[in-house]
Short mmCIF file of C-alpha atoms and ligand atoms in Angstrom, two decimals:
data_model
loop_
_atom_site.label_atom_id
_atom_site.label_comp_id
_atom_site.label_asym_id
_atom_site.label_seq_id
_atom_site.Cartn_x
_atom_site.Cartn_y
_atom_site.Cartn_z
CA MET K 1 -8.92 -32.46 0.00
CA ARG K 2 -9.91 -29.34 -1.95
CA LYS K 3 -7.22 -27.57 -3.80
CA VAL K 4 -7.17 -23.91 -3.20
CA SER K 5 -5.35 -20.86 -3.84
CA VAL K 6 -5.03 -17.69 -2.64
CA PHE K 7 -4.14 -14.52 -4.46
CA GLY K 8 -3.30 -11.34 -2.49
CA SER K 9 -2.51 -13.73 0.80
CA THR K 10 -0.36 -11.37 2.57
CA GLY K 11 -2.93 -8.28 2.47
CA SER K 12 -5.68 -7.75 5.21
CA VAL K 13 -8.36 -10.50 3.43
CA GLY K 14 -5.44 -12.94 2.29
CA VAL K 15 -4.30 -13.42 5.90
CA ASN K 16 -7.55 -13.72 7.56
CA THR K 17 -8.20 -16.37 4.24
CA ILE K 18 -4.84 -18.03 5.49
CA ASN K 19 -5.80 -18.24 9.02
CA LEU K 20 -9.20 -19.97 8.11
CA ILE K 21 -7.32 -22.64 6.10
CA ALA K 22 -4.58 -23.34 8.42
CA ARG K 23 -7.14 -24.45 11.10
CA ARG K 24 -8.00 -27.35 8.72
CA PRO K 25 -4.86 -28.69 7.16
CA ASP K 26 -6.47 -32.23 6.55
CA ASP K 27 -9.31 -30.31 4.28
CA PHE K 28 -7.19 -28.39 2.10
CA HIS K 29 -4.29 -28.62 -0.46
CA VAL K 30 -2.71 -25.67 -1.16
CA VAL K 31 -1.76 -24.86 -4.63
CA ALA K 32 -0.51 -21.09 -5.14
CA LEU K 33 -0.29 -18.17 -2.84
CA THR K 34 0.84 -14.88 -4.36
CA GLY K 35 1.80 -11.71 -2.37
CA GLY K 36 3.46 -8.34 -3.59
CA HIS K 37 6.33 -6.78 -1.79
CA ASN K 38 5.93 -8.97 1.64
CA ILE K 39 8.04 -12.01 0.71
CA SER K 40 8.98 -12.96 4.35
CA LEU K 41 5.04 -12.98 5.20
CA LEU K 42 4.48 -14.90 1.74
CA ALA K 43 7.38 -17.63 2.21
CA GLN K 44 5.99 -18.05 5.82
CA GLN K 45 2.52 -18.99 4.56
CA ALA K 46 4.09 -21.11 1.88
CA ARG K 47 5.94 -22.98 4.15
CA ALA K 48 3.18 -23.42 6.85
CA LEU K 49 0.75 -24.59 4.59
CA ARG K 50 3.25 -26.53 2.13
CA ALA K 51 1.89 -24.65 -0.84
CA GLU K 52 3.12 -25.87 -4.27
CA ILE K 53 4.05 -22.41 -5.51
CA ALA K 54 4.62 -18.82 -4.09
CA VAL K 55 4.56 -16.09 -6.48
CA THR K 56 5.51 -12.30 -5.76
CA ALA K 57 4.29 -9.50 -7.78
CA ASN K 58 7.82 -8.02 -8.05
CA PRO K 59 10.42 -9.55 -10.37
CA ASP K 60 13.20 -7.74 -8.24
CA LEU K 61 12.18 -10.12 -5.42
CA LEU K 62 12.54 -13.56 -6.80
CA ASP K 63 15.97 -14.18 -5.94
CA ASP K 64 14.92 -13.20 -2.37
CA LEU K 65 12.15 -15.24 -2.54
CA ARG K 66 13.99 -18.34 -3.80
CA GLU K 67 16.28 -17.85 -0.77
CA LEU K 68 13.45 -17.97 1.82
CA LEU K 69 11.96 -20.92 0.30
CA ALA K 70 15.49 -23.00 -0.05
CA GLY K 71 15.15 -26.63 0.70
CA SER K 72 11.44 -26.55 1.12
CA GLY K 73 10.56 -27.80 -2.25
CA ILE K 74 8.08 -24.96 -2.75
CA GLU K 75 8.72 -23.22 -6.17
CA ALA K 76 9.14 -19.75 -6.32
CA ALA K 77 7.96 -17.34 -9.01
CA ALA K 78 7.78 -13.70 -9.63
CA GLY K 79 6.33 -11.03 -12.21
CA ARG K 80 2.91 -10.41 -13.95
CA GLY K 81 3.33 -13.49 -16.26
CA ALA K 82 4.09 -15.64 -13.04
CA LEU K 83 0.87 -14.46 -11.43
CA LEU K 84 -1.30 -15.24 -14.31
CA GLU K 85 0.31 -18.79 -14.83
CA ALA K 86 -0.78 -19.11 -11.04
CA ALA K 87 -4.20 -18.39 -11.89
CA ALA K 88 -4.43 -20.92 -14.24
CA ARG K 89 -3.35 -23.69 -12.03
CA PRO K 90 -6.15 -25.88 -11.32
CA ALA K 91 -7.64 -25.49 -8.15
CA ASP K 92 -10.93 -26.25 -6.76
CA TRP K 93 -11.46 -22.62 -4.76
CA ILE K 94 -9.40 -19.68 -5.72
CA MET K 95 -9.47 -16.28 -3.25
CA LEU K 96 -8.76 -13.24 -5.45
CA ALA K 97 -7.60 -10.80 -2.62
CA VAL K 98 -5.15 -8.81 -4.52
CA VAL K 99 -6.12 -5.08 -4.72
CA GLY K 100 -6.75 -2.84 -7.42
CA PHE K 101 -7.52 -3.17 -11.04
CA ALA K 102 -4.68 -5.58 -11.02
CA GLY K 103 -6.74 -7.93 -9.80
CA LEU K 104 -8.91 -8.04 -12.98
CA GLU K 105 -7.02 -10.17 -15.66
CA LEU K 106 -6.50 -12.49 -12.87
CA SER K 107 -10.26 -13.08 -11.89
CA LEU K 108 -11.05 -13.32 -15.49
CA ILE K 109 -8.22 -16.56 -15.61
CA ALA K 110 -9.62 -17.89 -12.42
CA ALA K 111 -12.93 -17.68 -13.62
CA GLN K 112 -11.86 -19.91 -16.31
CA GLN K 113 -11.42 -23.02 -14.10
CA GLY K 114 -15.09 -24.00 -13.68
CA SER K 115 -14.51 -24.25 -9.98
CA THR K 116 -15.44 -21.49 -7.21
CA LEU K 117 -14.18 -18.17 -7.32
CA ALA K 118 -14.14 -16.24 -3.97
CA LEU K 119 -13.90 -12.74 -5.12
CA ALA K 120 -12.98 -10.01 -2.40
CA ASN K 121 -11.26 -7.91 -5.34
CA LYS K 122 -14.37 -5.69 -5.62
CA GLU K 123 -12.39 -3.97 -8.58
CA SER K 124 -12.85 -6.75 -10.97
CA LEU K 125 -16.74 -6.69 -10.49
CA VAL K 126 -16.85 -2.60 -10.80
CA CYS K 127 -14.43 -2.35 -13.82
CA GLY K 128 -15.39 -5.68 -15.81
CA GLY K 129 -18.62 -6.92 -14.07
CA ALA K 130 -20.28 -7.97 -17.22
CA LEU K 131 -17.11 -9.81 -18.63
CA LEU K 132 -16.42 -11.38 -15.73
CA GLN K 133 -19.85 -12.70 -15.24
CA GLN K 134 -19.99 -14.35 -18.73
CA THR K 135 -16.43 -15.85 -18.40
CA CYS K 136 -18.16 -17.59 -15.12
CA THR K 137 -21.43 -18.70 -16.79
CA ARG K 138 -18.93 -19.76 -19.56
CA HIS K 139 -16.97 -22.19 -17.69
CA GLY K 140 -19.63 -23.12 -15.16
CA THR K 141 -17.45 -21.07 -12.65
CA ARG K 142 -19.47 -20.10 -9.09
CA LEU K 143 -18.63 -16.80 -8.18
CA LEU K 144 -18.93 -15.94 -4.52
CA PRO K 145 -18.72 -12.42 -3.33
CA VAL K 146 -16.64 -12.01 -0.20
CA ASP K 147 -17.29 -8.13 0.45
CA SER K 148 -18.98 -8.22 3.70
CA GLU K 149 -22.22 -6.53 2.39
CA HIS K 150 -22.48 -8.72 -0.83
CA SER K 151 -22.02 -11.83 1.14
CA ALA K 152 -24.46 -10.86 3.27
CA ILE K 153 -27.08 -10.10 0.41
CA TYR K 154 -26.21 -13.51 -0.97
CA GLN K 155 -26.97 -15.04 2.06
CA CYS K 156 -30.26 -12.82 2.55
CA ILE K 157 -31.52 -13.44 -0.96
CA GLY K 158 -30.89 -17.49 -1.17
CA THR K 159 -33.03 -18.77 -3.68
CA GLN K 160 -35.74 -16.18 -3.88
CA ASP K 161 -33.73 -13.88 -6.41
CA LYS K 162 -36.91 -13.31 -8.64
CA GLU K 163 -39.02 -11.81 -5.23
CA VAL K 164 -36.38 -9.12 -4.55
CA GLU K 165 -37.68 -5.89 -4.16
CA ARG K 166 -34.97 -3.76 -2.74
CA ILE K 167 -31.17 -4.20 -1.50
CA ILE K 168 -30.05 -1.78 1.62
CA LEU K 169 -26.44 -1.86 1.66
CA THR K 170 -25.44 -0.57 5.44
CA ALA K 171 -22.13 1.84 5.46
CA SER K 172 -20.50 2.37 8.72
CA GLY K 173 -19.83 6.03 7.40
CA GLY K 174 -16.13 5.78 8.34
CA PRO K 175 -13.89 7.92 10.61
CA PHE K 176 -15.43 11.21 9.26
CA LEU K 177 -19.27 10.56 9.71
CA ASN K 178 -19.53 13.21 12.11
CA SER K 179 -16.73 15.50 10.87
CA THR K 180 -17.59 18.92 9.28
CA HIS K 181 -16.80 19.79 5.49
CA ALA K 182 -13.61 22.14 6.48
CA GLU K 183 -12.29 19.27 8.81
CA MET K 184 -12.95 16.95 5.70
CA GLU K 185 -10.93 19.15 3.31
CA ARG K 186 -8.05 19.38 5.63
CA ALA K 187 -7.91 15.12 6.13
CA THR K 188 -4.72 13.91 6.32
CA PRO K 189 -4.00 9.93 4.73
CA GLU K 190 -3.48 9.36 8.59
CA GLN K 191 -6.88 10.41 9.83
CA ALA K 192 -8.50 9.02 6.77
CA VAL K 193 -7.19 5.37 7.19
CA ALA K 194 -8.46 4.99 10.66
CA HIS K 195 -11.72 3.02 10.18
CA PRO K 196 -13.56 2.88 13.64
CA ASN K 197 -14.89 -0.74 13.24
CA TRP K 198 -13.02 -2.65 10.53
CA ASP K 199 -9.34 -3.34 10.09
CA MET K 200 -8.61 -3.70 6.19
CA GLY K 201 -5.88 -2.73 3.65
CA GLN K 202 -4.85 0.63 3.27
CA ARG K 203 -6.81 1.70 0.04
CA ILE K 204 -9.96 0.09 0.89
CA SER K 205 -9.93 1.94 4.56
CA ILE K 206 -9.69 5.35 3.13
CA ASP K 207 -12.03 4.58 0.49
CA SER K 208 -14.49 3.82 3.40
CA ALA K 209 -13.42 7.38 4.61
CA SER K 210 -14.93 9.03 1.57
CA MET K 211 -17.58 6.29 0.81
CA PHE K 212 -15.92 5.50 -2.47
CA ASN K 213 -15.97 2.15 -0.94
CA LYS K 214 -19.73 2.34 -0.42
CA ALA K 215 -19.82 3.68 -4.03
CA MET K 216 -17.64 0.60 -5.37
CA GLU K 217 -20.00 -1.43 -3.58
CA MET K 218 -23.30 0.23 -4.91
CA ILE K 219 -21.70 -0.73 -8.52
CA GLU K 220 -21.04 -4.31 -7.34
CA THR K 221 -24.42 -4.80 -6.10
CA PHE K 222 -25.70 -3.98 -9.72
CA VAL K 223 -23.49 -6.13 -11.19
CA LEU K 224 -23.96 -9.12 -8.96
CA PHE K 225 -27.49 -9.34 -8.18
CA ASP K 226 -29.56 -8.38 -11.27
CA VAL K 227 -31.58 -5.12 -9.65
CA THR K 228 -32.17 -1.83 -10.94
CA PRO K 229 -30.39 1.22 -9.87
CA SER K 230 -33.37 2.27 -7.82
CA GLN K 231 -33.84 -0.99 -6.10
CA ILE K 232 -30.35 0.00 -4.34
CA GLU K 233 -30.47 1.93 -1.29
CA VAL K 234 -27.34 2.93 1.13
CA ILE K 235 -28.24 3.82 4.72
CA VAL K 236 -25.61 4.29 7.21
CA HIS K 237 -25.37 2.10 10.23
CA PRO K 238 -22.49 3.27 12.47
CA GLN K 239 -22.09 -0.13 14.63
CA SER K 240 -21.30 -2.40 11.31
CA ILE K 241 -23.63 -5.37 12.99
CA ILE K 242 -26.24 -5.49 10.24
CA HIS K 243 -24.10 -6.30 7.17
CA SER K 244 -26.92 -5.55 4.68
CA MET K 245 -30.11 -6.34 4.16
CA VAL K 246 -32.85 -7.66 1.35
CA GLY K 247 -36.36 -6.36 1.12
CA PHE K 248 -38.87 -8.87 -0.79
CA THR K 249 -42.07 -8.13 -2.76
CA ASP K 250 -43.98 -9.17 0.21
CA GLY K 251 -42.36 -6.37 2.45
CA ALA K 252 -40.39 -8.52 4.71
CA ILE K 253 -36.94 -7.81 5.25
CA MET K 254 -34.12 -10.08 5.67
CA ALA K 255 -30.99 -8.87 7.49
CA HIS K 256 -27.29 -10.52 8.23
CA LEU K 257 -25.69 -9.71 11.64
CA GLY K 258 -22.64 -10.64 12.80
CA PRO K 259 -19.38 -9.07 14.34
CA PRO K 260 -17.45 -7.01 11.97
CA ASP K 261 -14.84 -9.36 11.18
CA MET K 262 -13.85 -10.28 7.59
CA ARG K 263 -13.55 -13.93 8.54
CA ALA K 264 -17.35 -14.62 8.40
CA PRO K 265 -17.48 -13.82 4.42
CA ILE K 266 -14.45 -15.16 4.07
CA GLY K 267 -15.36 -18.48 6.05
CA PHE K 268 -18.69 -18.43 4.29
CA ALA K 269 -17.39 -18.37 0.96
CA LEU K 270 -14.50 -21.12 2.06
CA ASN K 271 -17.10 -23.55 3.44
CA TRP K 272 -19.98 -22.74 0.71
CA PRO K 273 -22.53 -24.63 0.31
CA ASP K 274 -21.91 -25.97 3.72
CA ARG K 275 -21.42 -24.10 7.04
CA HIS K 276 -18.55 -24.82 9.62
CA ASP K 277 -17.44 -23.67 12.97
CA LEU K 278 -15.75 -20.26 12.32
CA PRO K 279 -13.62 -18.38 15.31
CA LEU K 280 -15.76 -15.58 15.51
CA GLU K 281 -17.36 -13.61 18.42
CA ARG K 282 -20.77 -14.50 19.10
CA LEU K 283 -23.30 -11.54 19.31
CA ASP K 284 -24.82 -11.22 22.79
CA PHE K 285 -27.93 -9.05 22.08
CA GLY K 286 -28.12 -7.99 25.92
CA THR K 287 -24.99 -6.09 25.53
CA LEU K 288 -24.72 -4.99 22.20
CA GLY K 289 -26.51 -1.70 22.90
CA ASP K 290 -28.25 0.42 20.00
CA LEU K 291 -28.58 -0.23 16.19
CA THR K 292 -28.74 3.03 14.74
CA PHE K 293 -29.44 4.19 11.00
CA ARG K 294 -29.43 7.36 9.04
CA HIS K 295 -29.40 8.57 5.42
CA PRO K 296 -25.93 9.42 4.24
CA ASP K 297 -24.97 12.86 3.78
CA LYS K 298 -24.54 13.05 -0.12
CA THR K 299 -22.84 16.77 0.18
CA ARG K 300 -20.10 15.60 2.43
CA PHE K 301 -19.88 12.13 0.66
CA PRO K 302 -20.33 12.77 -3.11
CA ALA K 303 -19.01 9.57 -4.03
CA ILE K 304 -22.59 8.15 -3.58
CA ALA K 305 -24.06 10.29 -6.20
CA LEU K 306 -20.89 9.73 -8.36
CA ALA K 307 -21.64 5.88 -8.06
CA GLU K 308 -25.76 6.36 -8.97
CA GLN K 309 -24.56 8.26 -11.98
CA THR K 310 -21.70 5.61 -13.08
CA ILE K 311 -24.45 2.76 -12.48
CA GLU K 312 -26.92 5.05 -15.23
CA MET K 313 -24.28 5.37 -17.40
CA GLY K 314 -23.80 2.02 -17.90
CA GLY K 315 -20.79 0.41 -20.63
CA LEU K 316 -17.27 1.31 -19.36
CA ALA K 317 -18.22 3.80 -16.77
CA GLY K 318 -17.58 1.50 -14.08
CA ALA K 319 -13.91 1.23 -15.26
CA VAL K 320 -13.38 4.99 -15.62
CA PHE K 321 -15.12 5.49 -12.09
CA ASN K 322 -12.33 2.97 -10.47
CA ALA K 323 -9.49 4.01 -12.40
CA ALA K 324 -10.11 7.77 -11.57
CA LYS K 325 -10.59 6.89 -7.97
CA GLU K 326 -7.44 4.82 -7.85
CA GLN K 327 -5.62 7.70 -9.40
CA ALA K 328 -7.14 10.16 -7.18
CA LEU K 329 -6.10 8.20 -4.21
CA ASP K 330 -2.72 7.73 -5.27
CA LEU K 331 -2.39 11.59 -5.39
CA PHE K 332 -4.02 12.02 -1.88
CA LEU K 333 -1.68 9.42 -0.28
CA ALA K 334 1.13 11.61 -1.89
CA ARG K 335 -0.41 14.87 -0.46
CA LYS K 336 -0.72 16.27 -3.92
CA ILE K 337 -4.41 16.68 -3.32
CA GLY K 338 -6.97 17.15 -0.62
CA PHE K 339 -9.13 14.58 0.37
CA LEU K 340 -12.12 16.49 -0.91
CA ASP K 341 -10.54 16.48 -4.23
CA MET K 342 -10.52 13.02 -4.51
CA ALA K 343 -14.29 13.32 -5.56
CA ARG K 344 -13.92 16.43 -7.75
CA ILE K 345 -11.60 14.65 -9.69
CA VAL K 346 -13.61 11.45 -10.47
CA GLU K 347 -16.51 14.05 -11.12
CA THR K 348 -14.46 16.02 -13.86
CA VAL K 349 -13.11 12.63 -15.44
CA LEU K 350 -16.93 10.98 -15.31
CA ASN K 351 -18.29 13.96 -17.22
CA SER K 352 -15.64 13.88 -19.92
CA PRO K 353 -16.38 12.35 -23.15
CA GLN K 354 -17.00 8.56 -22.47
CA PRO K 355 -15.65 5.46 -24.34
CA THR K 356 -18.30 3.44 -26.30
CA ALA K 357 -18.01 -0.31 -26.21
CA ASP K 358 -20.95 -2.67 -26.69
CA ALA K 359 -18.74 -5.81 -25.86
CA PRO K 360 -16.36 -5.23 -23.32
CA VAL K 361 -13.13 -7.14 -23.58
CA LEU K 362 -10.28 -7.00 -21.64
CA GLU K 363 -7.74 -5.14 -23.77
CA THR K 364 -10.56 -1.96 -24.18
CA ILE K 365 -11.23 -1.93 -20.40
CA ILE K 366 -7.23 -1.65 -19.91
CA ALA K 367 -7.30 1.07 -22.46
CA VAL K 368 -10.47 2.65 -21.01
CA ASP K 369 -8.29 2.37 -17.39
CA ALA K 370 -5.55 3.95 -18.55
CA GLU K 371 -6.86 6.80 -20.17
CA ALA K 372 -9.40 7.74 -17.14
CA ARG K 373 -6.05 7.96 -14.95
CA THR K 374 -4.49 10.15 -17.45
CA ARG K 375 -7.45 12.48 -17.32
CA ALA K 376 -7.26 12.40 -13.53
CA ILE K 377 -3.69 13.34 -13.28
CA ALA K 378 -4.84 16.27 -15.91
CA ALA K 379 -7.86 16.94 -13.58
CA ALA K 380 -5.77 17.47 -10.55
CA GLY K 381 -4.19 20.20 -12.22
P1 LIG T 1 -4.25 -5.17 0.90
O1 LIG T 1 -3.46 -3.92 0.38
O2 LIG T 1 -4.01 -5.53 2.33
O3 LIG T 1 -3.47 -6.62 0.53
C1 LIG T 1 -3.45 -6.70 -1.09
C2 LIG T 1 -2.94 -7.79 -1.48
O4 LIG T 1 -2.38 -7.91 -3.02
C3 LIG T 1 -1.48 -8.18 -0.74
O5 LIG T 1 -1.22 -9.37 -0.57
C4 LIG T 1 -0.70 -7.62 -1.88
O6 LIG T 1 0.96 -7.81 -1.64
C5 LIG T 1 -0.93 -7.89 -3.28
N1 LIG T 1 -0.92 -7.12 -4.32
C6 LIG T 1 -0.48 -5.48 -3.95
N2 LIG T 1 -0.40 -4.85 -5.50
C7 LIG T 1 -0.44 -6.22 -6.33
C8 LIG T 1 -0.32 -6.20 -7.42
N3 LIG T 1 -0.19 -5.28 -8.47
N4 LIG T 1 -0.34 -7.42 -8.28
C9 LIG T 1 -0.49 -8.35 -7.35
N5 LIG T 1 -0.59 -8.38 -5.99
C10 LIG T 1 -0.63 -7.09 -5.63
O7 LIG T 1 -5.88 -5.24 0.55
P2 LIG T 1 -7.25 -6.01 1.29
O8 LIG T 1 -6.84 -6.81 1.76
O9 LIG T 1 -7.67 -4.87 2.10
O10 LIG T 1 -8.22 -5.68 0.07
C11 LIG T 1 -7.94 -6.72 -1.02
C12 LIG T 1 -9.35 -6.61 -1.98
O11 LIG T 1 -10.54 -7.03 -1.00
C13 LIG T 1 -9.58 -5.28 -2.52
O12 LIG T 1 -9.78 -5.33 -3.58
C14 LIG T 1 -10.46 -4.66 -1.46
O13 LIG T 1 -11.33 -3.49 -1.87
C15 LIG T 1 -11.23 -6.12 -1.22
N6 LIG T 1 -11.82 -6.01 -0.09
C16 LIG T 1 -11.27 -5.71 1.35
C17 LIG T 1 -11.79 -5.97 2.45
C18 LIG T 1 -11.25 -5.83 3.73
O14 LIG T 1 -11.50 -6.19 4.78
N7 LIG T 1 -9.75 -5.62 3.60
C19 LIG T 1 -13.53 -6.28 2.64
C20 LIG T 1 -14.00 -6.12 1.29
C21 LIG T 1 -13.29 -6.31 0.15
P3 LIG T 1 1.93 -7.22 -0.52
O15 LIG T 1 1.26 -6.59 0.61
O16 LIG T 1 2.79 -8.53 -0.51
O17 LIG T 1 2.40 -5.79 -1.44
MG1 LIG T 2 -17.52 -4.10 2.37
#
């Protein structure tokens, strides 16, 4: 039996992960499950999978969680310290599906286990990619990307990483693919969250509408696959059937196809290095219709150019980029700024004097993150 833990089990990626684990109760022993506000779902998952411990990030909810788990023999814990302790509990496979910068420290602790880290939390790679990679290498931890594009790229590359010429990241284009600039200026959180193809958490859905999600994924690609910025291309593919492509030095291009269902990359990471049956719709090419492609409109989606700038800047620019983007998203959700103001704020923060740190450590990244959030609030006026 493999020991598994799921961080962020109550979220969109987390629930899909739990569904796959629950289908094979004889294969997995669940160590820790963690969530935030949704403790009723957390307790339900922990009972169903007989987890050792359930942790909520919110200390105020500890008593309620204890009550929900009463008589089950499952440990209940709460707060940041309890989350970090849970990440240090030995497990063979750890899913990191917490959203946002809060995931970085958990990823770093999980990476010290020398097991398999299935990483959905893209912020870990954008903010602390070099540090996380070093930690994985030092402890012999295998990092498997769960973002669908990066799982696709990982699978396309196989063992031929030395022969990669280009990586082609596909983007759905989100709900505003065909909107005018004026419509995007007026866009509301309700319009931005409505993704045409993927069912995801609120924050990543809005990031998809602004293409900040694709921008994060460009940085993620740079960190994960040892390519130069000019080897990374973004192409809009509204059907979300090709999850990304890799071009090799002989001109051949490998593409990864499948229905837009996160259980595909989650299941790949769960079953790696094997493949097992997954409950996914099978593609029927006779009825699939057209697969179309076009270049992204960098004027309406400035996030793409901002990601290119961030990669060129290097150092801790990724942490600055992510913090400014997370703060701008909070302001947009609070209706204090418009949809396109998010990119303006990130641009202003990126173009302000940058911190210099050659050997990134967590404390420095946390300080850079906090500073960039303050600057983002100031930039919002
Ligand atoms: P959700 O918002 O749906 O879920 C986030 C999870 O993290 C929930 O379990 C939530 O708990 C928990 N959480 C929230 N804040 C904190 C915190 N401060 N500390 C600890 N736990 C916290 O997000 P998604 O599942 O959509 O995304 C998770 C990660 O995966 C993100 O980094 C995202 O970018 C990435 N990703 C997601 C994809 C998707 O399809 N959704 C695709 C590719 C990548 P609760 O809900 O109980 O409050
Ligand atoms: Mg993705």
